Amino acid sequence: SEVYDAAETPRTARGETPHLRLDEALEYMDVVRERTLAALAAGDLSGGSDQLSRVGFVWEMLVQHEHQHNETMLQTLRLAEAGVYRPRARPMPAPHDAGGPATVRVEAGVFPLGAGPERFAYDNEVPQHEVSLAAFELDRTAVTNGAFREFVDDGGYHERECWSEAGWAWRGEAGVERPLYWTDDGRERIFHRTEPLADELPVMHVSWFEADAYARWRGRRLPTEAEWEKAASWAPRADAKRRFPWGDDPPRRTRANLDQTGFRPAPVDAHREGASAYGALGLVGDAWEWTASDFGPYPGFEAFPYREYSEVFFGSGYKVLRGGSWATRAHTIRNTFRNWDLPGRRQIHAGFRCAADG
């Protein structure tokens, strides 16, 4: 079990652990699932006395965590050589012809950051607390392939002033010249095939360093996670917070690109029904969005149900991502969900949008 024990095997050492054969892995998975379902059948979901069993918390956590690892598996499969995995993809919606403002403006004010007590949330999403934010502008959509291509063509990867000190050192060491799956002939590798780079899709598989460099090149910055959450969840006319950008109703295909249906992002303006109260599009689904914020605890944080989920990553240089991707299960995502990763990671389904003081 050491291969699968994240608490005992640090990330840096997992590549050196022995791998199970396919038949062994499938057998192990079947045994674990069988035991889990047996425990679920015998469990009391009406609300136990302890915090783990209350209203089925532990089962909700298990389902969500499995869905998160489902996305991680797809990241790994995409890293494999072309042809190893051949997903069946549904067609994605066409881009809209209707125009719109390039940015949305979010007014200054006090905002309740984090999840309330009424629904399931991980320990890093709570407690909900008030933060005061200045007014800011946010890109209406995520940065597209076409926009990022301009940065590449302008020599942005070689302009020192576009990069932070750490980012410039990372770029030099990694030898990065373009997003991870872009080719030097203007195409993009998507699992088992390559396609011409589609300008209307959100740029993906860029590190935090690359996102930050692009924002500097544009004379802008990455939003903080509090800014991102306010733009996604606050409804100023109702003076209330939404669970999703469009409201409290669950996701569906006309609102967000989730659940691995197309195995790729959709055009950035394809899901008009998913707009936030401020008019921002695509805040949930398509691509995770890097924020400027370091991953850390909210005031009053208490580790639960196990400290290895969140607490061990605080203060270790991880950056917060928000919003989910095409590979994220709809059951998992919400406006308050906090993902995190190291700023040099590119294999995750991550893009970004820019912000500015405003």
PDB file of C-alpha atoms in Angstrom, residues 17-223:
ATOM      1  CA  THR A  17       8.299   3.607  -5.852  1.00  0.00           C
ATOM      2  CA  PRO A  18       7.561   0.205  -7.434  1.00  0.00           C
ATOM      3  CA  HIS A  19       4.521   0.191  -9.692  1.00  0.00           C
ATOM      4  CA  LEU A  20       1.834  -2.463  -9.607  1.00  0.00           C
ATOM      5  CA  ARG A  21       1.124  -4.418 -12.763  1.00  0.00           C
ATOM      6  CA  LEU A  22      -2.179  -3.569 -14.436  1.00  0.00           C
ATOM      7  CA  ASP A  23      -3.882  -6.702 -13.133  1.00  0.00           C
ATOM      8  CA  GLU A  24      -2.595  -6.003  -9.607  1.00  0.00           C
ATOM      9  CA  ALA A  25      -3.790  -2.394  -9.743  1.00  0.00           C
ATOM     10  CA  LEU A  26      -7.259  -3.408 -10.938  1.00  0.00           C
ATOM     11  CA  GLU A  27      -7.515  -6.067  -8.244  1.00  0.00           C
ATOM     12  CA  TYR A  28      -6.407  -3.592  -5.561  1.00  0.00           C
ATOM     13  CA  MET A  29      -8.965  -1.052  -6.816  1.00  0.00           C
ATOM     14  CA  ASP A  30     -11.766  -3.624  -6.759  1.00  0.00           C
ATOM     15  CA  VAL A  31     -10.951  -4.668  -3.190  1.00  0.00           C
ATOM     16  CA  VAL A  32     -10.866  -1.085  -1.923  1.00  0.00           C
ATOM     17  CA  ARG A  33     -14.123  -0.197  -3.689  1.00  0.00           C
ATOM     18  CA  GLU A  34     -15.854  -3.334  -2.417  1.00  0.00           C
ATOM     19  CA  ARG A  35     -14.878  -2.575   1.175  1.00  0.00           C
ATOM     20  CA  THR A  36     -15.870   1.065   0.815  1.00  0.00           C
ATOM     21  CA  LEU A  37     -19.311   0.247  -0.583  1.00  0.00           C
ATOM     22  CA  ALA A  38     -19.864  -2.323   2.169  1.00  0.00           C
ATOM     23  CA  ALA A  39     -19.027   0.270   4.810  1.00  0.00           C
ATOM     24  CA  LEU A  40     -21.292   2.791   3.095  1.00  0.00           C
ATOM     25  CA  ALA A  41     -24.199   0.342   3.048  1.00  0.00           C
ATOM     26  CA  ALA A  42     -23.825  -0.169   6.794  1.00  0.00           C
ATOM     27  CA  GLY A  43     -23.222   3.490   7.589  1.00  0.00           C
ATOM     28  CA  ASP A  44     -25.599   6.037   9.088  1.00  0.00           C
ATOM     29  CA  LEU A  45     -25.970   9.079   6.819  1.00  0.00           C
ATOM     30  CA  SER A  46     -28.644  10.717   8.939  1.00  0.00           C
ATOM     31  CA  GLY A  47     -26.097  12.472  11.074  1.00  0.00           C
ATOM     32  CA  GLY A  48     -23.798  10.904  13.614  1.00  0.00           C
ATOM     33  CA  SER A  49     -22.408  12.365  16.777  1.00  0.00           C
ATOM     34  CA  ASP A  50     -18.874  12.755  15.461  1.00  0.00           C
ATOM     35  CA  GLN A  51     -17.857  15.280  12.825  1.00  0.00           C
ATOM     36  CA  LEU A  52     -16.768  12.725  10.232  1.00  0.00           C
ATOM     37  CA  SER A  53     -20.100  10.905  10.074  1.00  0.00           C
ATOM     38  CA  ARG A  54     -22.284  13.986  10.436  1.00  0.00           C
ATOM     39  CA  VAL A  55     -24.562  14.216   7.389  1.00  0.00           C
ATOM     40  CA  GLY A  56     -22.331  11.749   5.563  1.00  0.00           C
ATOM     41  CA  PHE A  57     -19.293  14.048   5.527  1.00  0.00           C
ATOM     42  CA  VAL A  58     -16.745  11.265   5.107  1.00  0.00           C
ATOM     43  CA  TRP A  59     -18.599   9.800   2.118  1.00  0.00           C
ATOM     44  CA  GLU A  60     -18.859  13.160   0.424  1.00  0.00           C
ATOM     45  CA  MET A  61     -15.145  13.631   0.978  1.00  0.00           C
ATOM     46  CA  LEU A  62     -14.318  10.206  -0.474  1.00  0.00           C
ATOM     47  CA  VAL A  63     -16.317  10.846  -3.645  1.00  0.00           C
ATOM     48  CA  GLN A  64     -14.819  14.292  -4.130  1.00  0.00           C
ATOM     49  CA  HIS A  65     -11.286  13.090  -3.524  1.00  0.00           C
ATOM     50  CA  GLU A  66     -11.684  10.216  -5.985  1.00  0.00           C
ATOM     51  CA  HIS A  67     -12.963  12.664  -8.594  1.00  0.00           C
ATOM     52  CA  GLN A  68      -9.925  14.877  -8.013  1.00  0.00           C
ATOM     53  CA  HIS A  69      -7.576  11.956  -8.634  1.00  0.00           C
ATOM     54  CA  ASN A  70      -9.564  11.109 -11.757  1.00  0.00           C
ATOM     55  CA  GLU A  71      -8.428  14.450 -13.190  1.00  0.00           C
ATOM     56  CA  THR A  72      -4.851  13.809 -12.071  1.00  0.00           C
ATOM     57  CA  MET A  73      -4.870  10.528 -13.999  1.00  0.00           C
ATOM     58  CA  LEU A  74      -5.836  12.394 -17.168  1.00  0.00           C
ATOM     59  CA  GLN A  75      -2.954  14.808 -16.625  1.00  0.00           C
ATOM     60  CA  THR A  76      -0.601  11.834 -16.419  1.00  0.00           C
ATOM     61  CA  LEU A  77      -2.071  10.193 -19.524  1.00  0.00           C
ATOM     62  CA  ARG A  78      -1.583  13.380 -21.497  1.00  0.00           C
ATOM     63  CA  LEU A  79       2.078  13.442 -20.490  1.00  0.00           C
ATOM     64  CA  ALA A  80       2.493   9.990 -22.026  1.00  0.00           C
ATOM     65  CA  GLU A  81       3.664   9.483 -25.571  1.00  0.00           C
ATOM     66  CA  ALA A  82       1.140  10.223 -28.308  1.00  0.00           C
ATOM     67  CA  GLY A  83      -1.156   7.270 -28.924  1.00  0.00           C
ATOM     68  CA  VAL A  84      -1.057   5.800 -25.410  1.00  0.00           C
ATOM     69  CA  TYR A  85      -4.553   7.101 -24.646  1.00  0.00           C
ATOM     70  CA  ARG A  86      -7.249   7.787 -27.246  1.00  0.00           C
ATOM     71  CA  PRO A  87     -10.312   9.389 -25.640  1.00  0.00           C
ATOM     72  CA  ARG A  88     -13.664   9.643 -27.384  1.00  0.00           C
ATOM     73  CA  ALA A  89     -14.460  13.328 -27.421  1.00  0.00           C
ATOM     74  CA  ARG A  90     -17.775  15.038 -28.032  1.00  0.00           C
ATOM     75  CA  PRO A  91     -17.852  18.135 -30.252  1.00  0.00           C
ATOM     76  CA  MET A  92     -17.369  21.420 -28.422  1.00  0.00           C
ATOM     77  CA  PRO A  93     -19.733  24.395 -28.916  1.00  0.00           C
ATOM     78  CA  ALA A  94     -18.802  26.981 -31.512  1.00  0.00           C
ATOM     79  CA  PRO A  95     -17.538  30.421 -30.452  1.00  0.00           C
ATOM     80  CA  HIS A  96     -20.093  33.232 -30.269  1.00  0.00           C
ATOM     81  CA  ASP A  97     -19.930  36.025 -32.793  1.00  0.00           C
ATOM     82  CA  ALA A  98     -21.451  38.556 -30.408  1.00  0.00           C
ATOM     83  CA  GLY A  99     -18.913  40.910 -28.929  1.00  0.00           C
ATOM     84  CA  GLY A 100     -18.597  42.190 -25.415  1.00  0.00           C
ATOM     85  CA  PRO A 101     -16.354  44.247 -23.184  1.00  0.00           C
ATOM     86  CA  ALA A 102     -12.791  43.029 -22.753  1.00  0.00           C
ATOM     87  CA  THR A 103     -12.982  43.427 -18.983  1.00  0.00           C
ATOM     88  CA  VAL A 104     -15.546  43.585 -16.195  1.00  0.00           C
ATOM     89  CA  ARG A 105     -15.324  45.943 -13.238  1.00  0.00           C
ATOM     90  CA  VAL A 106     -15.865  44.791  -9.674  1.00  0.00           C
ATOM     91  CA  GLU A 107     -16.613  47.496  -7.128  1.00  0.00           C
ATOM     92  CA  ALA A 108     -14.789  47.981  -3.838  1.00  0.00           C
ATOM     93  CA  GLY A 109     -16.278  46.604  -0.657  1.00  0.00           C
ATOM     94  CA  VAL A 110     -16.308  43.969   2.044  1.00  0.00           C
ATOM     95  CA  PHE A 111     -16.786  40.441   0.765  1.00  0.00           C
ATOM     96  CA  PRO A 112     -17.348  37.084   2.581  1.00  0.00           C
ATOM     97  CA  LEU A 113     -14.454  34.899   1.403  1.00  0.00           C
ATOM     98  CA  GLY A 114     -14.755  31.138   1.758  1.00  0.00           C
ATOM     99  CA  ALA A 115     -17.496  28.562   2.228  1.00  0.00           C
ATOM    100  CA  GLY A 116     -20.341  28.802   4.687  1.00  0.00           C
ATOM    101  CA  PRO A 117     -21.350  25.977   7.057  1.00  0.00           C
ATOM    102  CA  GLU A 118     -24.421  24.863   5.129  1.00  0.00           C
ATOM    103  CA  ARG A 119     -22.682  22.590   2.586  1.00  0.00           C
ATOM    104  CA  PHE A 120     -19.692  20.276   2.319  1.00  0.00           C
ATOM    105  CA  ALA A 121     -16.339  22.057   2.110  1.00  0.00           C
ATOM    106  CA  TYR A 122     -12.720  21.097   2.663  1.00  0.00           C
ATOM    107  CA  ASP A 123     -10.869  22.508   5.651  1.00  0.00           C
ATOM    108  CA  ASN A 124      -8.963  25.034   3.504  1.00  0.00           C
ATOM    109  CA  GLU A 125     -12.246  26.627   2.311  1.00  0.00           C
ATOM    110  CA  VAL A 126     -13.374  27.575   5.818  1.00  0.00           C
ATOM    111  CA  PRO A 127     -14.110  29.449   7.949  1.00  0.00           C
ATOM    112  CA  GLN A 128     -15.853  32.052   5.862  1.00  0.00           C
ATOM    113  CA  HIS A 129     -14.547  35.480   6.794  1.00  0.00           C
ATOM    114  CA  GLU A 130     -14.858  39.054   5.600  1.00  0.00           C
ATOM    115  CA  VAL A 131     -12.157  40.666   3.484  1.00  0.00           C
ATOM    116  CA  SER A 132     -12.041  44.225   2.210  1.00  0.00           C
ATOM    117  CA  LEU A 133     -11.198  44.572  -1.475  1.00  0.00           C
ATOM    118  CA  ALA A 134     -10.431  47.654  -3.534  1.00  0.00           C
ATOM    119  CA  ALA A 135     -12.147  48.031  -6.896  1.00  0.00           C
ATOM    120  CA  PHE A 136     -10.528  46.063  -9.709  1.00  0.00           C
ATOM    121  CA  GLU A 137     -10.934  45.054 -13.324  1.00  0.00           C
ATOM    122  CA  LEU A 138     -10.868  41.441 -14.485  1.00  0.00           C
ATOM    123  CA  ASP A 139     -10.610  40.023 -17.976  1.00  0.00           C
ATOM    124  CA  ARG A 140     -14.071  39.005 -19.129  1.00  0.00           C
ATOM    125  CA  THR A 141     -12.669  35.721 -20.436  1.00  0.00           C
ATOM    126  CA  ALA A 142      -9.587  33.634 -19.882  1.00  0.00           C
ATOM    127  CA  VAL A 143      -6.519  34.495 -21.950  1.00  0.00           C
ATOM    128  CA  THR A 144      -6.790  32.718 -25.305  1.00  0.00           C
ATOM    129  CA  ASN A 145      -4.282  30.812 -27.392  1.00  0.00           C
ATOM    130  CA  GLY A 146      -4.389  33.660 -29.880  1.00  0.00           C
ATOM    131  CA  ALA A 147      -3.585  36.288 -27.262  1.00  0.00           C
ATOM    132  CA  PHE A 148      -0.809  34.193 -25.749  1.00  0.00           C
ATOM    133  CA  ARG A 149       0.648  33.536 -29.198  1.00  0.00           C
ATOM    134  CA  GLU A 150       1.195  37.305 -29.501  1.00  0.00           C
ATOM    135  CA  PHE A 151       3.299  37.179 -26.345  1.00  0.00           C
ATOM    136  CA  VAL A 152       5.341  34.307 -27.778  1.00  0.00           C
ATOM    137  CA  ASP A 153       5.779  35.998 -31.168  1.00  0.00           C
ATOM    138  CA  ASP A 154       6.806  39.251 -29.482  1.00  0.00           C
ATOM    139  CA  GLY A 155       9.691  37.457 -27.800  1.00  0.00           C
ATOM    140  CA  GLY A 156       8.093  37.485 -24.363  1.00  0.00           C
ATOM    141  CA  TYR A 157       9.896  34.330 -23.291  1.00  0.00           C
ATOM    142  CA  HIS A 158      13.208  36.137 -23.797  1.00  0.00           C
ATOM    143  CA  GLU A 159      12.315  39.554 -22.323  1.00  0.00           C
ATOM    144  CA  ARG A 160      13.808  39.696 -18.830  1.00  0.00           C
ATOM    145  CA  GLU A 161      11.555  42.575 -17.736  1.00  0.00           C
ATOM    146  CA  CYS A 162       8.469  40.400 -18.227  1.00  0.00           C
ATOM    147  CA  TRP A 163       9.584  37.876 -15.643  1.00  0.00           C
ATOM    148  CA  SER A 164       9.952  37.776 -11.897  1.00  0.00           C
ATOM    149  CA  GLU A 165      13.391  36.832 -10.610  1.00  0.00           C
ATOM    150  CA  ALA A 166      12.228  33.319  -9.737  1.00  0.00           C
ATOM    151  CA  GLY A 167      10.345  33.012 -13.020  1.00  0.00           C
ATOM    152  CA  TRP A 168      13.342  34.047 -15.094  1.00  0.00           C
ATOM    153  CA  ALA A 169      15.519  31.492 -13.312  1.00  0.00           C
ATOM    154  CA  TRP A 170      12.878  28.803 -13.858  1.00  0.00           C
ATOM    155  CA  ARG A 171      12.526  29.650 -17.560  1.00  0.00           C
ATOM    156  CA  GLY A 172      16.258  29.467 -18.097  1.00  0.00           C
ATOM    157  CA  GLU A 173      16.650  26.180 -16.266  1.00  0.00           C
ATOM    158  CA  ALA A 174      13.618  24.570 -17.933  1.00  0.00           C
ATOM    159  CA  GLY A 175      14.408  25.963 -21.386  1.00  0.00           C
ATOM    160  CA  VAL A 176      10.746  26.809 -21.926  1.00  0.00           C
ATOM    161  CA  GLU A 177       9.780  28.566 -25.171  1.00  0.00           C
ATOM    162  CA  ARG A 178       6.011  28.014 -25.389  1.00  0.00           C
ATOM    163  CA  PRO A 179       3.118  26.284 -23.547  1.00  0.00           C
ATOM    164  CA  LEU A 180       3.689  22.623 -22.808  1.00  0.00           C
ATOM    165  CA  TYR A 181       1.840  20.956 -25.679  1.00  0.00           C
ATOM    166  CA  TRP A 182       2.380  23.578 -28.378  1.00  0.00           C
ATOM    167  CA  THR A 183       4.608  22.475 -31.241  1.00  0.00           C
ATOM    168  CA  ASP A 184       7.085  24.624 -33.130  1.00  0.00           C
ATOM    169  CA  ASP A 185       4.954  24.443 -36.301  1.00  0.00           C
ATOM    170  CA  GLY A 186       1.850  26.109 -34.819  1.00  0.00           C
ATOM    171  CA  ARG A 187       0.009  23.014 -33.652  1.00  0.00           C
ATOM    172  CA  GLU A 188      -1.018  21.544 -30.306  1.00  0.00           C
ATOM    173  CA  ARG A 189      -0.788  17.940 -29.135  1.00  0.00           C
ATOM    174  CA  ILE A 190      -4.067  16.680 -27.695  1.00  0.00           C
ATOM    175  CA  PHE A 191      -3.522  13.167 -26.356  1.00  0.00           C
ATOM    176  CA  HIS A 192      -3.032  10.982 -29.471  1.00  0.00           C
ATOM    177  CA  ARG A 193      -3.189  13.639 -32.176  1.00  0.00           C
ATOM    178  CA  THR A 194      -2.057  17.135 -33.079  1.00  0.00           C
ATOM    179  CA  GLU A 195      -4.303  19.914 -34.363  1.00  0.00           C
ATOM    180  CA  PRO A 196      -3.751  23.451 -35.614  1.00  0.00           C
ATOM    181  CA  LEU A 197      -3.656  25.801 -32.642  1.00  0.00           C
ATOM    182  CA  ALA A 198      -7.171  27.211 -32.126  1.00  0.00           C
ATOM    183  CA  ASP A 199      -6.946  30.908 -31.273  1.00  0.00           C
ATOM    184  CA  GLU A 200     -10.380  31.054 -29.598  1.00  0.00           C
ATOM    185  CA  LEU A 201      -9.606  28.429 -26.936  1.00  0.00           C
ATOM    186  CA  PRO A 202      -8.162  29.324 -23.529  1.00  0.00           C
ATOM    187  CA  VAL A 203      -4.420  28.845 -23.327  1.00  0.00           C
ATOM    188  CA  MET A 204      -3.633  25.848 -21.141  1.00  0.00           C
ATOM    189  CA  HIS A 205      -0.696  23.988 -19.660  1.00  0.00           C
ATOM    190  CA  VAL A 206       1.190  27.109 -18.696  1.00  0.00           C
ATOM    191  CA  SER A 207       2.944  27.523 -15.373  1.00  0.00           C
ATOM    192  CA  TRP A 208       2.262  30.278 -12.881  1.00  0.00           C
ATOM    193  CA  PHE A 209       5.555  31.845 -13.965  1.00  0.00           C
ATOM    194  CA  GLU A 210       4.391  31.994 -17.590  1.00  0.00           C
ATOM    195  CA  ALA A 211       1.004  33.418 -16.604  1.00  0.00           C
ATOM    196  CA  ASP A 212       2.684  36.077 -14.478  1.00  0.00           C
ATOM    197  CA  ALA A 213       5.085  36.974 -17.305  1.00  0.00           C
ATOM    198  CA  TYR A 214       2.238  37.377 -19.785  1.00  0.00           C
ATOM    199  CA  ALA A 215       0.321  39.597 -17.361  1.00  0.00           C
ATOM    200  CA  ARG A 216       3.396  41.809 -16.887  1.00  0.00           C
ATOM    201  CA  TRP A 217       3.848  41.981 -20.667  1.00  0.00           C
ATOM    202  CA  ARG A 218       0.283  43.301 -20.920  1.00  0.00           C
ATOM    203  CA  GLY A 219       0.855  45.787 -18.123  1.00  0.00           C
ATOM    204  CA  ARG A 220      -1.526  43.902 -15.861  1.00  0.00           C
ATOM    205  CA  ARG A 221      -1.325  41.287 -13.111  1.00  0.00           C
ATOM    206  CA  LEU A 222      -2.899  38.056 -11.943  1.00  0.00           C
ATOM    207  CA  PRO A 223      -5.950  38.424  -9.683  1.00  0.00           C
TER     208      PRO A 223
END
